[in-house]
C-alpha positions as a printed NumPy array, in Angstrom:
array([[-24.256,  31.653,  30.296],
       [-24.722,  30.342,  26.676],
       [-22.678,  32.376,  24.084],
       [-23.291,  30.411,  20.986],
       [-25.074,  26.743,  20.08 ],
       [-24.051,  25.141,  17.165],
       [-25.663,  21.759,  15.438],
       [-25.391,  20.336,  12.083],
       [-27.347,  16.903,  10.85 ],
       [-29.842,  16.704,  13.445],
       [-33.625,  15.669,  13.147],
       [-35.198,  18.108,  10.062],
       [-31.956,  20.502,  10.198],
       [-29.375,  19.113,   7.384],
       [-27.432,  21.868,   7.388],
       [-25.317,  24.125,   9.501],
       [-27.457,  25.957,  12.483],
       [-26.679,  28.603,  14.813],
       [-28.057,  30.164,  17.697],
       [-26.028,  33.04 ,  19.15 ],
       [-27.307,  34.648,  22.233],
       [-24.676,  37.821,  21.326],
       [-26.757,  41.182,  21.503],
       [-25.921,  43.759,  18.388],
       [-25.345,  47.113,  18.394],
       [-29.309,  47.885,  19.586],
       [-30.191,  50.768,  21.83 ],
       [-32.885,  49.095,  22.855],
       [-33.328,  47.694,  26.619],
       [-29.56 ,  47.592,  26.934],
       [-30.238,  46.994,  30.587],
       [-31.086,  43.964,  30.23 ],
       [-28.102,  42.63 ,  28.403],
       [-25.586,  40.352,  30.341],
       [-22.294,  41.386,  30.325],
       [-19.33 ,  39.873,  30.128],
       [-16.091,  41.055,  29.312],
       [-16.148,  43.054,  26.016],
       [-19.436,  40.765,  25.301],
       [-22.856,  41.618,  25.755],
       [-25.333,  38.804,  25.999],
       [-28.953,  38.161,  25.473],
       [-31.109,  37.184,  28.805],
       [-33.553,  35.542,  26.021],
       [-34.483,  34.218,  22.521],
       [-37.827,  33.706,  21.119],
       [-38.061,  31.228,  18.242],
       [-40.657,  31.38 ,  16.22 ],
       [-42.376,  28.876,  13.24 ],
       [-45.11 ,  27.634,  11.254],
       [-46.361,  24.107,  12.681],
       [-43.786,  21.924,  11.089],
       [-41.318,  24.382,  10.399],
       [-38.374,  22.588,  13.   ],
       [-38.955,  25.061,  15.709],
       [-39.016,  22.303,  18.598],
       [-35.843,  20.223,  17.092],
       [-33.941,  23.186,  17.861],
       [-34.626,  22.354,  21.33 ],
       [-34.792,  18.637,  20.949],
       [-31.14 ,  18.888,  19.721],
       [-30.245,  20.57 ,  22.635],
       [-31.974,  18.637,  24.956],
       [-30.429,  15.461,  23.442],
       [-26.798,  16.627,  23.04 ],
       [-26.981,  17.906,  27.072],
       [-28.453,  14.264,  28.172],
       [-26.14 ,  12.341,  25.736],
       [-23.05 ,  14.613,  27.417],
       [-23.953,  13.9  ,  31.141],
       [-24.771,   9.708,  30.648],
       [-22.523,   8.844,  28.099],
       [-20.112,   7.05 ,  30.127],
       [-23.028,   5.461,  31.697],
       [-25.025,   4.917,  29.068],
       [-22.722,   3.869,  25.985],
       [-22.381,   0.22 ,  26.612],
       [-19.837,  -1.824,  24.329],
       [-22.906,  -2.523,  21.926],
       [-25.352,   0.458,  22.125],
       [-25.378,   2.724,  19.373],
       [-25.258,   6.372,  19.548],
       [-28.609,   7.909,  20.036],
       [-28.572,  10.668,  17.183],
       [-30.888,  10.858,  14.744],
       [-29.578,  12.37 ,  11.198],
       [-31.77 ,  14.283,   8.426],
       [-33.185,  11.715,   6.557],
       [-34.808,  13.333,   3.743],
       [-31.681,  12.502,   0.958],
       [-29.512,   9.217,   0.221],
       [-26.428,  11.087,   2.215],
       [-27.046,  12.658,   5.269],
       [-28.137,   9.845,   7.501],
       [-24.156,   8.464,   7.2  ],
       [-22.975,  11.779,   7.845],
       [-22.137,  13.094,  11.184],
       [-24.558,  14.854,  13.414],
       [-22.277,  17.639,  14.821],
       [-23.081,  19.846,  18.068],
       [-20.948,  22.468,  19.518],
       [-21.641,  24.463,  22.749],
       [-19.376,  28.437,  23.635],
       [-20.398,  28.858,  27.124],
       [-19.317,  30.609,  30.338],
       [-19.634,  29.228,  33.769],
       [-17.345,  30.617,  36.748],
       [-16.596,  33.407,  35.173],
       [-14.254,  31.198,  32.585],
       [-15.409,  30.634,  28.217],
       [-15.607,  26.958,  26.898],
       [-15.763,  25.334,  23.686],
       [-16.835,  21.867,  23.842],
       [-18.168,  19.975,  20.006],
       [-18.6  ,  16.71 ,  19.583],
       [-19.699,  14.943,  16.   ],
       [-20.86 ,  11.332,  15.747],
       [-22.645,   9.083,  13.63 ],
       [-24.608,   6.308,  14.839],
       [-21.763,   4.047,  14.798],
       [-18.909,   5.879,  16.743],
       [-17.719,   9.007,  17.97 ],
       [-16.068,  10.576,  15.278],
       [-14.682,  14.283,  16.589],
       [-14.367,  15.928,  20.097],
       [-12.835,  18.535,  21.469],
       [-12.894,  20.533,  24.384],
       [-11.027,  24.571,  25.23 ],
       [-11.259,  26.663,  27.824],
       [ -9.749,  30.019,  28.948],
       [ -8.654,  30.308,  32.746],
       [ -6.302,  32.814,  31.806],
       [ -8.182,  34.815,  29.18 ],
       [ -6.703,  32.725,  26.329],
       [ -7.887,  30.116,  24.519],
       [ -5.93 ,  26.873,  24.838],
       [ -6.617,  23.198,  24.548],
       [ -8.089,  20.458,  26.827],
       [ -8.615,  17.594,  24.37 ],
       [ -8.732,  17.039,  20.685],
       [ -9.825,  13.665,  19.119],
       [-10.389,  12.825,  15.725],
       [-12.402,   9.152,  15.935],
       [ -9.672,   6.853,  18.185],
       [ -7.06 ,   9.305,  18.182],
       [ -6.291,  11.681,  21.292],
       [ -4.286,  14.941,  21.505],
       [ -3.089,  16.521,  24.615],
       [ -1.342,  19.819,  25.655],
       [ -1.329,  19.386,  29.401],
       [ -1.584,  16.634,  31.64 ],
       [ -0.798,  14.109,  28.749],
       [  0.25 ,  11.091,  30.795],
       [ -3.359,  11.111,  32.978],
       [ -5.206,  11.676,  29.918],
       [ -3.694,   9.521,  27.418],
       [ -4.601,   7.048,  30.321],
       [ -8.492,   8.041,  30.157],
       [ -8.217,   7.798,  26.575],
       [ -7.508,   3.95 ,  26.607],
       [-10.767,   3.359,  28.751],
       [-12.856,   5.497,  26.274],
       [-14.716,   3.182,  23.582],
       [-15.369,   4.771,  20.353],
       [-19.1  ,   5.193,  21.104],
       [-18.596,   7.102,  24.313],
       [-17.286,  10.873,  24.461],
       [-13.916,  11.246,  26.258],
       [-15.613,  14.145,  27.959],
       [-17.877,  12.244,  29.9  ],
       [-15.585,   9.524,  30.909],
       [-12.632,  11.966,  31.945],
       [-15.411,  13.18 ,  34.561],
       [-15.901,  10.264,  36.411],
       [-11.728,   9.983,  36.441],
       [-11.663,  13.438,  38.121],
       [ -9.886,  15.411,  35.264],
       [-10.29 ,  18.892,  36.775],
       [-10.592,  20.603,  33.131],
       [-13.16 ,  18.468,  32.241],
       [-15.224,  18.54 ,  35.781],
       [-15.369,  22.066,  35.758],
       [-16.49 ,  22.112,  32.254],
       [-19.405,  19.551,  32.831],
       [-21.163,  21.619,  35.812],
       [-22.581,  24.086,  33.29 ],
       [-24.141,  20.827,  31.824],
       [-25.055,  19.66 ,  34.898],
       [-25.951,  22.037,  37.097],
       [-26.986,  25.146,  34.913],
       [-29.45 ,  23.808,  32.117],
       [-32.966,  23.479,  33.032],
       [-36.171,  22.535,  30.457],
       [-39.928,  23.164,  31.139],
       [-42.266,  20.257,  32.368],
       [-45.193,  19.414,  31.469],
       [-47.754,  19.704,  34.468],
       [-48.455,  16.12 ,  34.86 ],
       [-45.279,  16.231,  36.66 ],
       [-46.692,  18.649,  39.514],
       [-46.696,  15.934,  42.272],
       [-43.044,  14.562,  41.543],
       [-41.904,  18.24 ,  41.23 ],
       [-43.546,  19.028,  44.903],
       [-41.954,  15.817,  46.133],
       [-38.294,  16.581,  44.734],
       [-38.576,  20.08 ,  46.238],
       [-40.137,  18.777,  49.95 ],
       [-37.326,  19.793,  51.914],
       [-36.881,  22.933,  49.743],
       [-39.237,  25.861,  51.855],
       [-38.074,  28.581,  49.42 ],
       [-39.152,  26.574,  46.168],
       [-42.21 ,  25.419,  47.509],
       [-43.163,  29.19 ,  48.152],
       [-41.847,  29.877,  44.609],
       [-44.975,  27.121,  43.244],
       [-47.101,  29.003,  45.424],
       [-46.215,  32.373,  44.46 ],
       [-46.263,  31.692,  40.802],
       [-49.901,  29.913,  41.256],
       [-50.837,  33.492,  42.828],
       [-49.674,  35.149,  39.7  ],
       [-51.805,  32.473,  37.366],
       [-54.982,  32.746,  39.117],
       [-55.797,  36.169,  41.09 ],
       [-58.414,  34.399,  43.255],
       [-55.492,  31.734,  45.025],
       [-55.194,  33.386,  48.303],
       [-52.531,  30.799,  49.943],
       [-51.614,  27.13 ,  49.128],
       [-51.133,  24.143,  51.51 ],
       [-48.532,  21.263,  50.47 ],
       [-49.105,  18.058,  52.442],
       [-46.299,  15.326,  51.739],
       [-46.147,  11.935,  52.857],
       [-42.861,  10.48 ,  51.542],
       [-40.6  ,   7.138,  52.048],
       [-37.419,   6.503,  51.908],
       [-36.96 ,   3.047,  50.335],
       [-33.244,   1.564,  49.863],
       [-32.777,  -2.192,  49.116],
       [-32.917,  -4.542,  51.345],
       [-35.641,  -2.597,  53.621],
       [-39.29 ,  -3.619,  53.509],
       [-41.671,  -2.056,  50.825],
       [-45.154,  -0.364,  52.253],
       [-47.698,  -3.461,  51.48 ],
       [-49.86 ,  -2.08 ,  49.638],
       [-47.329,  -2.269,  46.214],
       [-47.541,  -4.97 ,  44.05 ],
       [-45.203,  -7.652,  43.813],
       [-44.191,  -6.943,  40.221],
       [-43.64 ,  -3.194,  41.349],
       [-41.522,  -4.365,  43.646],
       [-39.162,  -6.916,  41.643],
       [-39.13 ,  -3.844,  39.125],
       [-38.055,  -1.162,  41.815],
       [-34.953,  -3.73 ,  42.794],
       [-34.012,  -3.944,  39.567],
       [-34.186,  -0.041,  39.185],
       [-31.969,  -0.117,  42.706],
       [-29.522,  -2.533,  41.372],
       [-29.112,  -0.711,  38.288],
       [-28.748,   3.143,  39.717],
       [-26.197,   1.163,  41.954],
       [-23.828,  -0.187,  39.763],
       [-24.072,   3.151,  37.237],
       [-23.874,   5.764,  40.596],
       [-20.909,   7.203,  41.833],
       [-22.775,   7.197,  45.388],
       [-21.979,   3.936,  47.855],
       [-25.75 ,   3.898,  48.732],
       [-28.61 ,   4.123,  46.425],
       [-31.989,   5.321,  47.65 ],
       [-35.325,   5.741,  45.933],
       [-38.336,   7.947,  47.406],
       [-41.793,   7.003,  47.153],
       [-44.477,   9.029,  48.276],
       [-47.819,  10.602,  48.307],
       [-48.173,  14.745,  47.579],
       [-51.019,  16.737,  48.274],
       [-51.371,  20.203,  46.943],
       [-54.175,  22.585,  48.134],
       [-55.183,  25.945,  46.891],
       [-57.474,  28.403,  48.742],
       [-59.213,  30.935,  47.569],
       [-61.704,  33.462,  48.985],
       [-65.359,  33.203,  49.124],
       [-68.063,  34.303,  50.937],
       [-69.981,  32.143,  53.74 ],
       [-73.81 ,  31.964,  53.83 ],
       [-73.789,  35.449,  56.624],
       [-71.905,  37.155,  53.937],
       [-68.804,  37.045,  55.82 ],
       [-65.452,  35.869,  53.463],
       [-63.779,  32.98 ,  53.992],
       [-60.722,  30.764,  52.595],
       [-62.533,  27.904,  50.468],
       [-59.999,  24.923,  49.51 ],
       [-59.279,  23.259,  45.95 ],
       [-57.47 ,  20.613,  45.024],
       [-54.822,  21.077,  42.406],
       [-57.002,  18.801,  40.009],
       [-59.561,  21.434,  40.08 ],
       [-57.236,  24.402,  39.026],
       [-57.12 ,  25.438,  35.533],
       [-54.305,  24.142,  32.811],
       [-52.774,  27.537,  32.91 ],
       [-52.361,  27.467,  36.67 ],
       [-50.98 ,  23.907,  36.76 ],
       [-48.704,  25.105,  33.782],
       [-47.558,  28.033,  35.569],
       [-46.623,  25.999,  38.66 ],
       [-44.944,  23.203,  36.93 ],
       [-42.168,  25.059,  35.623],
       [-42.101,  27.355,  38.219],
       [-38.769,  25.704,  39.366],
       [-37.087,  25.574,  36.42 ],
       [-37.57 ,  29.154,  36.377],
       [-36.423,  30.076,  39.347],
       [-33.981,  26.991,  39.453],
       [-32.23 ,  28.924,  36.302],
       [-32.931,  32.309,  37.689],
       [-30.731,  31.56 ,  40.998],
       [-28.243,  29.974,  39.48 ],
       [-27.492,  31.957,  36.149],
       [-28.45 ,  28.771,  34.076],
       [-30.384,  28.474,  30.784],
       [-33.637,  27.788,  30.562],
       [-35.296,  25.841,  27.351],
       [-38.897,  26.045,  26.803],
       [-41.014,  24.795,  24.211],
       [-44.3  ,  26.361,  23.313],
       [-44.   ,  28.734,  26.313],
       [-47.758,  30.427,  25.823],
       [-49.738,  27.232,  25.633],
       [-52.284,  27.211,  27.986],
       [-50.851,  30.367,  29.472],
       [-52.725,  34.021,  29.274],
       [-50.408,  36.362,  27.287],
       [-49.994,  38.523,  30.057],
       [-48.099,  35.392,  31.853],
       [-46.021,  34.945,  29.41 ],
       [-45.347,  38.345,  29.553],
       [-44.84 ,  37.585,  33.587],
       [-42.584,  35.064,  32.809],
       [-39.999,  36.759,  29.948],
       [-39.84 ,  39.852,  32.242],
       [-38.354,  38.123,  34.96 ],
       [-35.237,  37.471,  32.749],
       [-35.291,  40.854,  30.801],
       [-35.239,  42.408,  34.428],
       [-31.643,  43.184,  36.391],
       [-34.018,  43.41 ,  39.497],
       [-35.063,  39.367,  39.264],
       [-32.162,  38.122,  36.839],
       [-29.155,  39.601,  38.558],
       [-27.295,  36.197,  38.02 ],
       [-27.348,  36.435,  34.275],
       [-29.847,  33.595,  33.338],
       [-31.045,  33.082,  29.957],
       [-34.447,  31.819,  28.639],
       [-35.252,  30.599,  24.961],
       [-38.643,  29.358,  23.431],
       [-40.57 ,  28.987,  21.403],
       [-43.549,  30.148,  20.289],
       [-46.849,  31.647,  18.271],
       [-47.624,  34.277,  20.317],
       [-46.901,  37.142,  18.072],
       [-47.742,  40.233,  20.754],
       [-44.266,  39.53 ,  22.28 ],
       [-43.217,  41.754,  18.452],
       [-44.735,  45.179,  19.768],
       [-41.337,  45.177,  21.188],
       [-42.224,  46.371,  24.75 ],
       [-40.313,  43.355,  26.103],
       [-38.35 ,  42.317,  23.442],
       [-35.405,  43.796,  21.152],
       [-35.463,  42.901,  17.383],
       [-32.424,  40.513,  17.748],
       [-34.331,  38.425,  20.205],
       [-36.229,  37.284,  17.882],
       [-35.291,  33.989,  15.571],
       [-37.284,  32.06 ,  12.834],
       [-37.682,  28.342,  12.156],
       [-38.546,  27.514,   8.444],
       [-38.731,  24.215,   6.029],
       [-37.975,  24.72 ,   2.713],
       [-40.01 ,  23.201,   0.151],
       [-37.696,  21.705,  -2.646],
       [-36.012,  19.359,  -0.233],
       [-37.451,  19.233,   3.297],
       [-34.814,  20.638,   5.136],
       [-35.071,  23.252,   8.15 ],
       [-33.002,  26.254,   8.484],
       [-32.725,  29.058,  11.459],
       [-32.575,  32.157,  10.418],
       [-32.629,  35.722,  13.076],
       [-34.36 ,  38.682,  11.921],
       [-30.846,  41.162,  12.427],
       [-30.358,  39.49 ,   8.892],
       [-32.995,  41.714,   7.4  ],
       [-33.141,  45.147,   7.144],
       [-35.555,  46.794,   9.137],
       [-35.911,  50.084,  10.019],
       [-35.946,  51.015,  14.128],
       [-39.453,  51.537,  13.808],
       [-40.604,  49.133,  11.528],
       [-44.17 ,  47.12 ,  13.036],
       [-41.758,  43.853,  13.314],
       [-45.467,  41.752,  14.374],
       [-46.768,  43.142,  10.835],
       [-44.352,  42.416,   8.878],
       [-44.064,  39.308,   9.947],
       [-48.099,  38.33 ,   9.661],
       [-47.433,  39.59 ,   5.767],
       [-44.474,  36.656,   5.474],
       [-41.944,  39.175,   5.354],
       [-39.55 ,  37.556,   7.339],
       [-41.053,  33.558,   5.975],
       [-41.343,  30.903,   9.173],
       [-45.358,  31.399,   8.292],
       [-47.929,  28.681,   6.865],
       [-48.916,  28.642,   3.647],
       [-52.735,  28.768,   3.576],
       [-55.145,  30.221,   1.465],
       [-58.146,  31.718,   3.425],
       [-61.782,  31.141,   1.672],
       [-63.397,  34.28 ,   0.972],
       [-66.093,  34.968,   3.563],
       [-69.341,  36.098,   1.678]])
């Protein structure tokens, strides 16, 4: 579960950002809150934004701060330069730090992991937890230099292998520090972001031997399209390790290139034997229709011929239920596009509900859709605002509990009249 997410320096955000899922003192839907402890969390966040406004960094910087976590040790070689990428509207900020900080639960125990770095180096990380309800120290580093409180002799030892452009975090992983690998699997096992649709087929082939997810696709193409009666999943996959034979009909450049995929994954995996799947999947859809004697019959179609909101609905399908299962977080950008409202709808009430989120997961997004502010769904502090300001470019996050609003205040209206800002600026022609 996500308490808090803090970034600084990232993309159009200059300043100081944060996103706390912590519920306040609302009547509202307290059902749906996840508790823990004395805390009470929020199962979701909406973000929303005028086009431009830095809604979808906030989600970039997470995305890159989780993928830069889990590969850095892999990743960071001795000349490769730290992936950030620093506001770069001023002479100042793009030397500054990016910063990124993370308050999290996962097995019932709270975290604090930051890290700060520039392009050059990694210049602070930390890491606390709380086994026993208090908060005490894993790691502290400020650029090169490493403080302990327990297990100093093994970690000062990791610390000597750790270059200055990789996090300690990541490489204390892969050396078995048992702080440190139970604080990753919330990174890697309990974060989950949308996919586009093109990625239907590689999701159906991923989840092959997975019966329960494949019904999941299939029941959430149900809820897209009323008329899909049943769906059919044909998959023809191969298991190709090095060495082995390739099916003839692949190129030979495909071929060198797969090798030297192989030889990479093998000498950055922790596994002794490296395998790659290739493969063919097939997904069908019927739906009912009647025959020329007027009798009703199952009529197939093939997933091309499905519409973008069904294909949408199905692609991150898993993610959803992925998170859902497993208590994780779920980021999703634009979560309406190409979806009816009422699926959207579908979708956020399958976290705000103790009946399908009994795990605790978490969802954030963003988006337009503004019917999600009649507050049948939704309380007020779910809501957050992207905006750029106009006298120097930067973007700031900002969560509507920082106005004051009365209980029964038309939140949706308010915010059409730019009460709350995070709208565009347009002046509509007069219609004569």
């Amino acid at each position: 579960m996500l308490i808090e997410f803090r970034f600084k320096n990232y993309r159009s955000f200059r300043d100081d950002v944060v996103l706390s899922m912590e519920a306040t003192g609302l009547s509202s839907f307290k059902n749906s809150l996840i508790s823990y402890h004395n805390l009470k969390l929020l199962p979701g966040v909406a973000i929303y934004g005028k086009n431009g406004g830095g809604k979808s960094n906030i989600i970039r910087a997470f995305w890159f701060a989780v993928q830069f976590i889990k590969n850095a040790q892999r990743t960071q070689h001795e000349n490769a330069s730290v992936p950030v990428v620093p506001f770069m509207l001023n002479d100042t900020s793009k030397n500054q730090p990016s910063e990124f900080e993370f308050i999290y639960i996962i097995k019932d125990i709270k975290y604090w992991y930051t890290f700060s770095a520039t392009r050059e180096k990694i210049t602070k990380e930390s890491l606390y937890h709380a086994p026993k309800g208090q908060k005490a120290l894993v790691f502290l580093r400020e650029n090169q230099k490493f403080s302990f409180t327990e297990d100093k002799p093994k970690r000062k030892l990791i610390s000597e292998t750790v270059a200055e452009n990789q996090l300690f975090f990541s490489v204390a992983c892969t050396m078995n520090d048992i702080a440190c690998t139970n604080a990753m699997k919330w990174f890697r096992e309990q974060i989950f972001f949308s996919r586009d649709y093109a990625d239907i087929p590689k999701q159906l082939l991923d989840y092959s031997n997975d019966a329960n997810m494949l019904k999941a696709i299939s029941d959430y193409a149900k809820a897209a399209d009323f008329g899909i009666e049943d769906m059919k999943f044909e998959i023809d996959s191969k298991e190709v390790k090095e060495g082995l034979d390739f099916p003839k009909d692949i190129p030979e450049g495909i071929k060198e290139a797969l090798n030297q995929f192989m030889n990479v994954l093998s000498e950055t995996s922790n596994n002794s034997e490296t395998k790659l799947k290739l493969g063919q999947v097939k997904a069908t859809s019927f739906h009912q229709g009647q025959s020329e004697d007027g009798s009703l019959h199952l009529y197939p179609l093939e997933l091309s011929d499905e519409s973008d909101g069904t294909r949408k609905l199905m692609s991150i399908a898993p993610a959803i239920e992925s998170a859902l299962k497993k208590g994780g977080v779920l980021f999703v950008d634009e979560l309406e596009r190409e979806l009816h409202p009422m699926l959207v709808d579908f979708i956020i009430a399958k976290f705000q509900s103790k009946k399908t989120n009994s795990n605790g997961a978490q969802i954030i997004f963003t988006t337009h859709n503004t019917e999600l502010m009649n507050m049948e769904l939704l309380r007020k502090d779910q809501f957050y605002f992207a905006d750029k300001k106009h006298d120097d470019g930067s973007s700031e996050l900002y969560s509507i509990s920082e106005f004051t609003t009365k209980t029964t205040e038309n939140i949706r209206k308010g915010y059409l009249l730019g009460k709350y800002g995070a709208t565009p600026d347009i002046d509509m022609e007069e219609i004569e």
